[in-house]
Tab-separated table of C-alpha atoms and ligand atoms in Angstrom:
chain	number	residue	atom	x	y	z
B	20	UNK	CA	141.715	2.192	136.200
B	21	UNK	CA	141.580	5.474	133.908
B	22	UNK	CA	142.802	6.506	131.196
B	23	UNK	CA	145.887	9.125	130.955
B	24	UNK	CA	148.438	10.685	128.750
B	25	UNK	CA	151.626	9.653	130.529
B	26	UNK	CA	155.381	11.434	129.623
B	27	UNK	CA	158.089	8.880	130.359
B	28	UNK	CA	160.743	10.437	128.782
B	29	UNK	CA	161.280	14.442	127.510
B	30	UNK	CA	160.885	14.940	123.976
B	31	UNK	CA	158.035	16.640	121.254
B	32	UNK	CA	154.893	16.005	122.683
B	33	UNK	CA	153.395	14.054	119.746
B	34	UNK	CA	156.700	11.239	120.376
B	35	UNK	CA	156.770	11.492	124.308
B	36	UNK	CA	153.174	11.724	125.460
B	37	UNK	CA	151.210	8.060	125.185
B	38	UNK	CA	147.868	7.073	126.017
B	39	UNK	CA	147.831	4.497	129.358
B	40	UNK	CA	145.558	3.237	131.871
B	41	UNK	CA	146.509	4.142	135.363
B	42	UNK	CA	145.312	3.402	138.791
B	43	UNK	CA	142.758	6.256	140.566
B	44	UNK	CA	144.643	8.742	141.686
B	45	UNK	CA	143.582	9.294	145.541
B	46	UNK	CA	144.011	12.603	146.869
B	47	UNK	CA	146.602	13.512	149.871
B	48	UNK	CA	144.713	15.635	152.781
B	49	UNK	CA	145.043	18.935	151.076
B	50	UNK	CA	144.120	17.811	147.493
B	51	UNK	CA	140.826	17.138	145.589
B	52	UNK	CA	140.249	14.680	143.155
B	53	UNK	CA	138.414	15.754	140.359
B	54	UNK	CA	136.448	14.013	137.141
B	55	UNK	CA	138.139	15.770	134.040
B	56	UNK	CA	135.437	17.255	132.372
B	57	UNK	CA	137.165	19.203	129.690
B	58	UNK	CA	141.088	20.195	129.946
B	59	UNK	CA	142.678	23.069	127.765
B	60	UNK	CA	145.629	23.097	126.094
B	61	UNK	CA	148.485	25.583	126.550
B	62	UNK	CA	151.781	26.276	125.611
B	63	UNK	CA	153.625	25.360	128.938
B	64	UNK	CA	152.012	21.769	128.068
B	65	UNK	CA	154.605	21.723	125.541
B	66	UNK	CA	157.183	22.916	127.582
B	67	UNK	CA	156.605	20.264	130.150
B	68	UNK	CA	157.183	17.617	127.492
B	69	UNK	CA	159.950	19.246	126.270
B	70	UNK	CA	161.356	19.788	130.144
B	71	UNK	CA	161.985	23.738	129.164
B	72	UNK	CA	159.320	24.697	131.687
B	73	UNK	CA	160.414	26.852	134.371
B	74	UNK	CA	158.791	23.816	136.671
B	75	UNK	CA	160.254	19.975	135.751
B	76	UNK	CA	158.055	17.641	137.156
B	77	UNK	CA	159.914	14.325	138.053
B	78	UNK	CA	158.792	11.101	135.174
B	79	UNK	CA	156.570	10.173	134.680
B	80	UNK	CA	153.743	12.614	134.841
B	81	UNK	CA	150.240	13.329	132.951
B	82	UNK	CA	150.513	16.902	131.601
B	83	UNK	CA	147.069	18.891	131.415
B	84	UNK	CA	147.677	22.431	133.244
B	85	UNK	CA	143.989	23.809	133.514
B	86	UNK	CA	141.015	21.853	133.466
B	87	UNK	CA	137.065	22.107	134.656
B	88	UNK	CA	135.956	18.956	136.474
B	89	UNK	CA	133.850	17.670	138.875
B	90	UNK	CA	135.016	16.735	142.704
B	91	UNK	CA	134.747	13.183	143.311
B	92	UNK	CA	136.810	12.867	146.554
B	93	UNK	CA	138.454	15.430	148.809
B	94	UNK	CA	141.218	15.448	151.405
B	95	UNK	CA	140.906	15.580	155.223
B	96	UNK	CA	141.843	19.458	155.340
B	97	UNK	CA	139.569	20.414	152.384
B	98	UNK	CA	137.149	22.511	153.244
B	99	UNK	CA	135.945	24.397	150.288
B	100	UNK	CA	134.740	21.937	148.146
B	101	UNK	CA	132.857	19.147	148.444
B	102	UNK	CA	131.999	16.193	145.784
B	103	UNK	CA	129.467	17.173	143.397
B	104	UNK	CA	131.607	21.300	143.017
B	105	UNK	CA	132.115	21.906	139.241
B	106	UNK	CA	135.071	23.514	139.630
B	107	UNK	CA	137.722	24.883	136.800
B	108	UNK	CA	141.512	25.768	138.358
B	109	UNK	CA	144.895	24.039	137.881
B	110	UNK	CA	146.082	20.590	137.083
B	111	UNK	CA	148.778	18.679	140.224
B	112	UNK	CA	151.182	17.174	138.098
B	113	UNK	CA	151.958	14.363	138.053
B	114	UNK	CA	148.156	13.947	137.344
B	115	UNK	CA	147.258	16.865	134.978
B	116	UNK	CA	144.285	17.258	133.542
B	117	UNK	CA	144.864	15.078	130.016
B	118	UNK	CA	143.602	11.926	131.609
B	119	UNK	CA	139.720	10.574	132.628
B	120	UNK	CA	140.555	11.852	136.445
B	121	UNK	CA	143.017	14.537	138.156
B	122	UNK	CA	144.200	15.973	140.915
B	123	UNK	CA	143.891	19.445	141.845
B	124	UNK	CA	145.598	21.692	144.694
B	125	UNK	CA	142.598	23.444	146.658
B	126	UNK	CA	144.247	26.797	146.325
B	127	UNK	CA	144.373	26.636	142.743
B	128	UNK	CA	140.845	25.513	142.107
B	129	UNK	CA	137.587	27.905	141.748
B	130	UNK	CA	133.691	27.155	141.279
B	131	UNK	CA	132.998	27.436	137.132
B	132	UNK	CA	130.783	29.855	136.489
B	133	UNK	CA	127.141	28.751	134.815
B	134	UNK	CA	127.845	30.940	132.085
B	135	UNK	CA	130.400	29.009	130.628
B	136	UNK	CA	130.227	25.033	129.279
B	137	UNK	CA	132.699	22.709	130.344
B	138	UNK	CA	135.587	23.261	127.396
B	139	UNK	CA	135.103	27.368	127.814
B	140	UNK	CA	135.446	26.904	131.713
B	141	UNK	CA	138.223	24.964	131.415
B	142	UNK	CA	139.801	28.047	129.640
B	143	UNK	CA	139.094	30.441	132.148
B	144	UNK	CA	141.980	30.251	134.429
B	145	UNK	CA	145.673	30.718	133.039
B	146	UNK	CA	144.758	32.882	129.544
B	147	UNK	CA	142.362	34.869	131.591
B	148	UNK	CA	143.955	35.025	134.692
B	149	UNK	CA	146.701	36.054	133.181
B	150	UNK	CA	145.496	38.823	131.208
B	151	UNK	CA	143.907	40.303	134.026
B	152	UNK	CA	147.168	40.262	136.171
B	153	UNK	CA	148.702	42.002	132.987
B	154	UNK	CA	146.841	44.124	131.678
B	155	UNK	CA	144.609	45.595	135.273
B	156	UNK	CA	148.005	44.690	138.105
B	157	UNK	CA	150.921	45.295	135.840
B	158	UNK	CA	150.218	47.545	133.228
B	159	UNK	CA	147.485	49.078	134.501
B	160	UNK	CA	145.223	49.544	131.640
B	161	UNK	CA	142.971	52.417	131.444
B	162	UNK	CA	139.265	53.217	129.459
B	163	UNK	CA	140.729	54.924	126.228
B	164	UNK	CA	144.125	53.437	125.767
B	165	UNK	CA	145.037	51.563	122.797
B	166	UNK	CA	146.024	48.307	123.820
B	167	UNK	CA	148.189	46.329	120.849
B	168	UNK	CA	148.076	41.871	121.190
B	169	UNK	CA	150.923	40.051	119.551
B	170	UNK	CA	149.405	36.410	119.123
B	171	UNK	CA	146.355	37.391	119.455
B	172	UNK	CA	144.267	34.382	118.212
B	173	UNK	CA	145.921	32.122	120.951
B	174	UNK	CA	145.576	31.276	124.423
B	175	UNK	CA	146.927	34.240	126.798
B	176	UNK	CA	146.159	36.750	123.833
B	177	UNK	CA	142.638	35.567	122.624
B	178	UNK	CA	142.135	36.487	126.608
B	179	UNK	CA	143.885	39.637	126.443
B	180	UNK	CA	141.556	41.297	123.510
B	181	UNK	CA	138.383	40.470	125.184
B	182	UNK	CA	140.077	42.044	128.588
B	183	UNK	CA	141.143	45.009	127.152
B	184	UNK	CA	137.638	45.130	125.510
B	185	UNK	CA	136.169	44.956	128.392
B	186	UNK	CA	138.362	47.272	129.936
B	187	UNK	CA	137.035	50.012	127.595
B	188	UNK	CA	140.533	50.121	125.641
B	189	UNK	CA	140.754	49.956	121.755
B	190	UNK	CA	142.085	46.807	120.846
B	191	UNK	CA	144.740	45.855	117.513
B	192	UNK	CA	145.582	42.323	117.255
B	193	UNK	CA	148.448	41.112	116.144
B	194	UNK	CA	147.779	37.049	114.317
B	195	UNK	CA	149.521	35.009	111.432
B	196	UNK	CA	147.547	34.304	108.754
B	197	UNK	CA	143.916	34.917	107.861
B	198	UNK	CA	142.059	32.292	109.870
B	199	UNK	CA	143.639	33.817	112.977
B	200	UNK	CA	142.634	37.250	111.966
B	201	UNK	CA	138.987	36.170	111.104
B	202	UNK	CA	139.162	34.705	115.101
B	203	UNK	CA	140.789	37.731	116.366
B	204	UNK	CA	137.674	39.707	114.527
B	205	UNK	CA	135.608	37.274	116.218
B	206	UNK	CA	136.928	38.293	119.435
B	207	UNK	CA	136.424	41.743	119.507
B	208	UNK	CA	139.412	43.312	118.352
B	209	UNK	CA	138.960	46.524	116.512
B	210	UNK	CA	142.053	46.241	114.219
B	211	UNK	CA	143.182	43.063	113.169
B	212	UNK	CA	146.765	43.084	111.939
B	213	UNK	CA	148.197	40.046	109.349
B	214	UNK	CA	151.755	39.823	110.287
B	215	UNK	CA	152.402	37.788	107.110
B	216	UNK	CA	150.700	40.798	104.798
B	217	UNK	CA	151.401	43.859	106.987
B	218	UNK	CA	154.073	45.522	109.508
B	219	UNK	CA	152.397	45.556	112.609
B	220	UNK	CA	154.233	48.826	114.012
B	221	UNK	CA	152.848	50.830	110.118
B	222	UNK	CA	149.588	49.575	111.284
B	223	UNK	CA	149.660	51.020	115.007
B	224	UNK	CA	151.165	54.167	114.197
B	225	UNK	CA	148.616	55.248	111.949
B	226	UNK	CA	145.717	53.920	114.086
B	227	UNK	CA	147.139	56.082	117.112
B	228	UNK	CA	148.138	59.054	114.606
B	229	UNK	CA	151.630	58.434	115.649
B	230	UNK	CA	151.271	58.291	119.204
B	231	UNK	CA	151.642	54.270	119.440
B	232	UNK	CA	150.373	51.994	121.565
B	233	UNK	CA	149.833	52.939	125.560
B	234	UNK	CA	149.702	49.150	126.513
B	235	UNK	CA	151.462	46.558	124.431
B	236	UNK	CA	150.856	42.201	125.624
B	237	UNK	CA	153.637	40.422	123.990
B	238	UNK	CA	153.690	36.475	124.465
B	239	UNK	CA	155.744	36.329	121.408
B	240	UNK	CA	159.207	37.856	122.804
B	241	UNK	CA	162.273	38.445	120.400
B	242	UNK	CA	161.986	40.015	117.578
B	243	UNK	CA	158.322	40.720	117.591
B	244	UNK	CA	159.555	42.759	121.123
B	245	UNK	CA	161.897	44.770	119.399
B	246	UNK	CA	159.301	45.789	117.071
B	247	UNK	CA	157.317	46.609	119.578
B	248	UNK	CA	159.561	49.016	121.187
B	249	UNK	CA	158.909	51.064	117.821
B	250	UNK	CA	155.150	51.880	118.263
B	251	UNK	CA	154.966	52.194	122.363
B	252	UNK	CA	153.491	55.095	122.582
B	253	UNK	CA	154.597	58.127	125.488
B	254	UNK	CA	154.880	56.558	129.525
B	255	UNK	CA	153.485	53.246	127.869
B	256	UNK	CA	153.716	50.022	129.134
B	257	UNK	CA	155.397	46.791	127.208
B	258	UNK	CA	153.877	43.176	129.413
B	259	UNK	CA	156.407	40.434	128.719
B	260	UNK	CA	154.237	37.363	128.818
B	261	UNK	CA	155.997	34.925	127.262
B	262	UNK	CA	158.781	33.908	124.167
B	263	UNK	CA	156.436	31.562	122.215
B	264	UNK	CA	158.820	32.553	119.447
B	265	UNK	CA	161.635	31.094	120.865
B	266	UNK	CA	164.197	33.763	121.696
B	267	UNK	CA	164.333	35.942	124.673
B	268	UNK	CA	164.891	39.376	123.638
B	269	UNK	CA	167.853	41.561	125.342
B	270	UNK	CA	165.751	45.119	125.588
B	271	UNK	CA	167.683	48.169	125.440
B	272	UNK	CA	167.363	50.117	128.641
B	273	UNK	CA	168.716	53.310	126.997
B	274	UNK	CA	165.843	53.306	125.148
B	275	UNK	CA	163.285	52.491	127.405
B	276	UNK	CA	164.394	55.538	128.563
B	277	UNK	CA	165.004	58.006	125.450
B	278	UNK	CA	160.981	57.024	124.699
B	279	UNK	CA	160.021	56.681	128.723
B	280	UNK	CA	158.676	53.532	128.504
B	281	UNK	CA	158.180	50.481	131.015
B	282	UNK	CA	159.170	47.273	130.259
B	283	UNK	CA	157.035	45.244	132.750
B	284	UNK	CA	157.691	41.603	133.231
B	285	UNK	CA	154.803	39.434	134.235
B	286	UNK	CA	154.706	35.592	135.843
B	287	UNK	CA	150.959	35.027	137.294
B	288	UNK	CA	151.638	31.748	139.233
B	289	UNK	CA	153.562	33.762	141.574
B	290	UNK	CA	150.519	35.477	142.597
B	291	UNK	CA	149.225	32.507	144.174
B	292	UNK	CA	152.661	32.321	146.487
B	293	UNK	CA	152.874	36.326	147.432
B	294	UNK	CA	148.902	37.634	147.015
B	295	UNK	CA	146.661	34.820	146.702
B	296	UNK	CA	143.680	37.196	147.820
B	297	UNK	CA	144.048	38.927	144.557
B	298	UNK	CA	143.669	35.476	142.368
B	299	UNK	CA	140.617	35.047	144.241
B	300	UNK	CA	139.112	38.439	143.643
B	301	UNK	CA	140.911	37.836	139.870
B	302	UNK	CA	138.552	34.942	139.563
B	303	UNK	CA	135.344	36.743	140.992
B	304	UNK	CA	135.897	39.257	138.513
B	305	UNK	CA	136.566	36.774	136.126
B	306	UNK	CA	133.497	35.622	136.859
B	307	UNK	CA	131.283	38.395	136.951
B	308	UNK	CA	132.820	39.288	132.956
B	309	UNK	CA	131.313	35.862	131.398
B	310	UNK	CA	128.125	36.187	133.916
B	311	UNK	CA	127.596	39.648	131.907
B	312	UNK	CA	128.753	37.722	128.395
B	313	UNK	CA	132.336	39.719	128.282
B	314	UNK	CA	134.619	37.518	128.354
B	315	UNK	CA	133.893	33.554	126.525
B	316	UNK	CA	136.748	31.962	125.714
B	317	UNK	CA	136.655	30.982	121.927
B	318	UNK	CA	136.893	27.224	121.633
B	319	UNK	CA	137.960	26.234	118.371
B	320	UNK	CA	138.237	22.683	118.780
B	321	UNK	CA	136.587	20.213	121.472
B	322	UNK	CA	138.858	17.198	121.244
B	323	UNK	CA	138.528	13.323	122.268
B	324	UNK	CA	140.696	12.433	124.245
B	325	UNK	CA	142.653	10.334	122.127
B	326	UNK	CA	143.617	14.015	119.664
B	327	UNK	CA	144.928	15.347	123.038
B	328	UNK	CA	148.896	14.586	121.946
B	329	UNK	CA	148.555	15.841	118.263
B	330	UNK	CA	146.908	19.168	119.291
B	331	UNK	CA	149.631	19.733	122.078
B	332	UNK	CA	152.264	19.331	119.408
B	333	UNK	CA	150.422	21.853	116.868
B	334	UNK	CA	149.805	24.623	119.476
B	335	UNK	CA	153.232	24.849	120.044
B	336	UNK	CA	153.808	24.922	116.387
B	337	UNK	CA	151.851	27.926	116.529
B	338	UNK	CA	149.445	26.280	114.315
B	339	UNK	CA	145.841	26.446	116.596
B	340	UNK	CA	143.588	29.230	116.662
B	341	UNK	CA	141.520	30.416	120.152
B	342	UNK	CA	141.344	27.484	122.438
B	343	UNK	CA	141.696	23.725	121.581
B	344	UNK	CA	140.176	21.590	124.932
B	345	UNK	CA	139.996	17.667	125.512
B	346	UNK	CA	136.280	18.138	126.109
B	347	UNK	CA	134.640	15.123	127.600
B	348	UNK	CA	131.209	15.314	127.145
B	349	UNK	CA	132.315	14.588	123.410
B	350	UNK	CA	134.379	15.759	120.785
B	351	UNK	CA	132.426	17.752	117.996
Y	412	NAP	N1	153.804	35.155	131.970
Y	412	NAP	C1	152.920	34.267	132.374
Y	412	NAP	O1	152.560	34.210	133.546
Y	412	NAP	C2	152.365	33.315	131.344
Y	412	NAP	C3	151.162	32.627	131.587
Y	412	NAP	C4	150.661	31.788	130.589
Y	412	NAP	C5	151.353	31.629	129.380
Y	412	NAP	N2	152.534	32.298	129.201
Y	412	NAP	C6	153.306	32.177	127.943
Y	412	NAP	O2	152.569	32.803	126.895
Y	412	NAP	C7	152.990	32.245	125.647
Y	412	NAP	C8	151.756	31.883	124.836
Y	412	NAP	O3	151.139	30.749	125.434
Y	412	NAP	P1	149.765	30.173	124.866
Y	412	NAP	O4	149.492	28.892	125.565
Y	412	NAP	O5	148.719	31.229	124.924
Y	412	NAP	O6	150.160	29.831	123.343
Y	412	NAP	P2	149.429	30.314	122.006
Y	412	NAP	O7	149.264	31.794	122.013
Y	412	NAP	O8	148.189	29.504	121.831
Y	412	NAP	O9	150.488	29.913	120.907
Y	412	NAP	C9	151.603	30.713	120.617
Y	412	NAP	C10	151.323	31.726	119.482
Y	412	NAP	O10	152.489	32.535	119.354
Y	412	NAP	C11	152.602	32.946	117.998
Y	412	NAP	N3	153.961	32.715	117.517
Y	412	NAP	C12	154.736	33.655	116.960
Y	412	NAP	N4	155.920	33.131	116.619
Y	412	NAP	C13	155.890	31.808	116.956
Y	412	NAP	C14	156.802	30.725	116.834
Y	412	NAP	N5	158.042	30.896	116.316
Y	412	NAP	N6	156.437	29.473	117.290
Y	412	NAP	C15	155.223	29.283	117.856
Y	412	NAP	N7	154.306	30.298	117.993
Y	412	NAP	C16	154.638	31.532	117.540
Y	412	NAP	C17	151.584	32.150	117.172
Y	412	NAP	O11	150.508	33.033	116.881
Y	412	NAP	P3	150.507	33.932	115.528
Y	412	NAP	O12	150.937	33.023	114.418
Y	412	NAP	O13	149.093	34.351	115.404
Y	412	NAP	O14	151.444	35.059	115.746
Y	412	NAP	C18	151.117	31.066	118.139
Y	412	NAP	O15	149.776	30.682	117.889
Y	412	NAP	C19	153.904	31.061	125.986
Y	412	NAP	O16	155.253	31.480	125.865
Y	412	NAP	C20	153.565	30.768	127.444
Y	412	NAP	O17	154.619	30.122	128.124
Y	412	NAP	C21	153.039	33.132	130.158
């Protein structure tokens, strides 16, 4: 028997998800079955609980959608792992990676790099995989561009400043509240912007003398997008990530064009269906960024397993800052 956060019903995470024992999971040919060594916490987590995810998992299931863990047991027609792999990848609801074991699809899985502990590899895969898809596939970010993060102490954004750092772009974050903008300094960004003290589009215009941002990643949506669409600078580029603040924005095409702008929409899990040669050669570049010390996601918290609910329910009330991670080796 293991341990597992089960969701029997839909609801706030903190009400729906509960602490059980289940039976092993055993994996079907083309799955592994992994030892959760650390599983990161994400928005969509949330969502699932919530059943506003784009994917509704039938009840009950164990939410956890990225995790690092070690193969125990694989299926008949899996040949790229073997027990023993430290691996880092997706969860297979219904057994995510918020429980003691979990089962991962083959195609979404990846060796962790040595680099990285347990909690930061866990982290690895949908912030950063994600930011690379936006900011190198979509919007095509070049060396020089000023690159503007809305949310920029959380998951996908945290990723997105120390991408676009990397990338040789100049970096404002956008955060709420100091903490956040002491993490987003932490980070790397160059200009740290308090949207509680300061108007974010003030702030970009006079960093870019007016020009505005060339690359703007917006998880945030609504409002914060129609902001945005005030400081994109000449043929820049707007990535819709996500609508962590609840509405989804109706953009105004006749102004994309009066300011000849792209708005570019962005959903990395359908990479793995149409191109999944470029998640793999995502990943080895992934990979090659925290070998060199580029890219390290910024865990905040390393959780017990038992905190797991409660810090599911405070990242999506926009309350966490960097990464919070069930960490197994021990909370701390
Ligand atoms: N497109 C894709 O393929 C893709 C992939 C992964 C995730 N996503 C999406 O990206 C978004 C962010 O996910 P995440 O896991 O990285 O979450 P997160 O950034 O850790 O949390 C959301 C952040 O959004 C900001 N925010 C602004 N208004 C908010 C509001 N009304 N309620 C809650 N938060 C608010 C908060 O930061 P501040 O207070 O600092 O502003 C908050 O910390 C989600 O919508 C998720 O579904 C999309």
């Amino acid at each position: 028997m293991v341990r597992a956060w089960q969701v029997s019903e839909l609801g706030e995470p903190a009400r729906v998800m509960r602490l059980v024992e289940l039976a092993d999971p055993e994996p079907a040919s083309d799955q592994l079955v992994v030892r959760v060594l650390a599983a990161a916490a994400n928005f969509p987590d949330a969502l699932l609980c919530r059943g506003t995810y784009q994917v509704r998992p039938d009840l009950p299931f164990t939410p956890g959608v990225e995790l690092c863990g070690e193969v125990l047991a694989v299926g008949s027609a899996v040949e790229r792992f073997s027990p023993g792999d430290r691996v880092l990848g997706g969860g297979s609801l219904p057994h995510g990676g918020f429980a003691e074991l979990a089962v991962m699809d083959p195609t979404k899985t990846f060796l962790a790099p040595d680099a990285l502990d347990n909690a930061q590899a866990s982290s690895l895969y949908i912030g950063y995989q994600t930011g690379w898809f936006g900011l190198h596939r979509r919007a095509r970010l070049l060396a020089g561009e000023t690159l503007l993060v809305h949310a920029a102490a959380g998951g996908v954004g945290s990723a997105a400043i120390q991408l676009g750092k990397a990338a040789g772009a100049r970096v404002i974050g956008v955060v709420g509240g100091p903490d956040k903008v002491a993490v987003a300094r932490r980070l790397g960004a160059d200009v740290v912007v308090d949207r509680y003290e300061q108007d974010f589009v003030d702030v970009v215009k006079t960093e870019t003398a007016g020009r505005g941002a060339d690359v703007i990643y917006d998880p945030v949506g609504g409002e914060t997008y129609q902001r945005s669409t005030k400081c994109i600078a000449f043929e820049g580029r707007i990535v819709l990530v996500g609508f962590a603040g609840g509405e989804i924005q109706s953009p105004a095409l006749n102004h994309a064009l009066i300011k000849n702008y792209s708005i570019v929409g962005l959903h990395w899990g359908l990479y793995n269906t149409f191109d999944h040669f470029a998640v793999e050669e995502c990943h080895r570049a992934l990979t090659e960024l925290a070998d060199q010390g580029l890219v390290a996601p910024l865990v905040s918290e390393r959780l017990a397993l038992t905190e797991v609910a409660d810090a599911v329910q405070r990242l999506a009330a926009g309350t966490t800052v960097g990464r919070v991670a069930y960490d197994a080796g021990g909370a701390r």
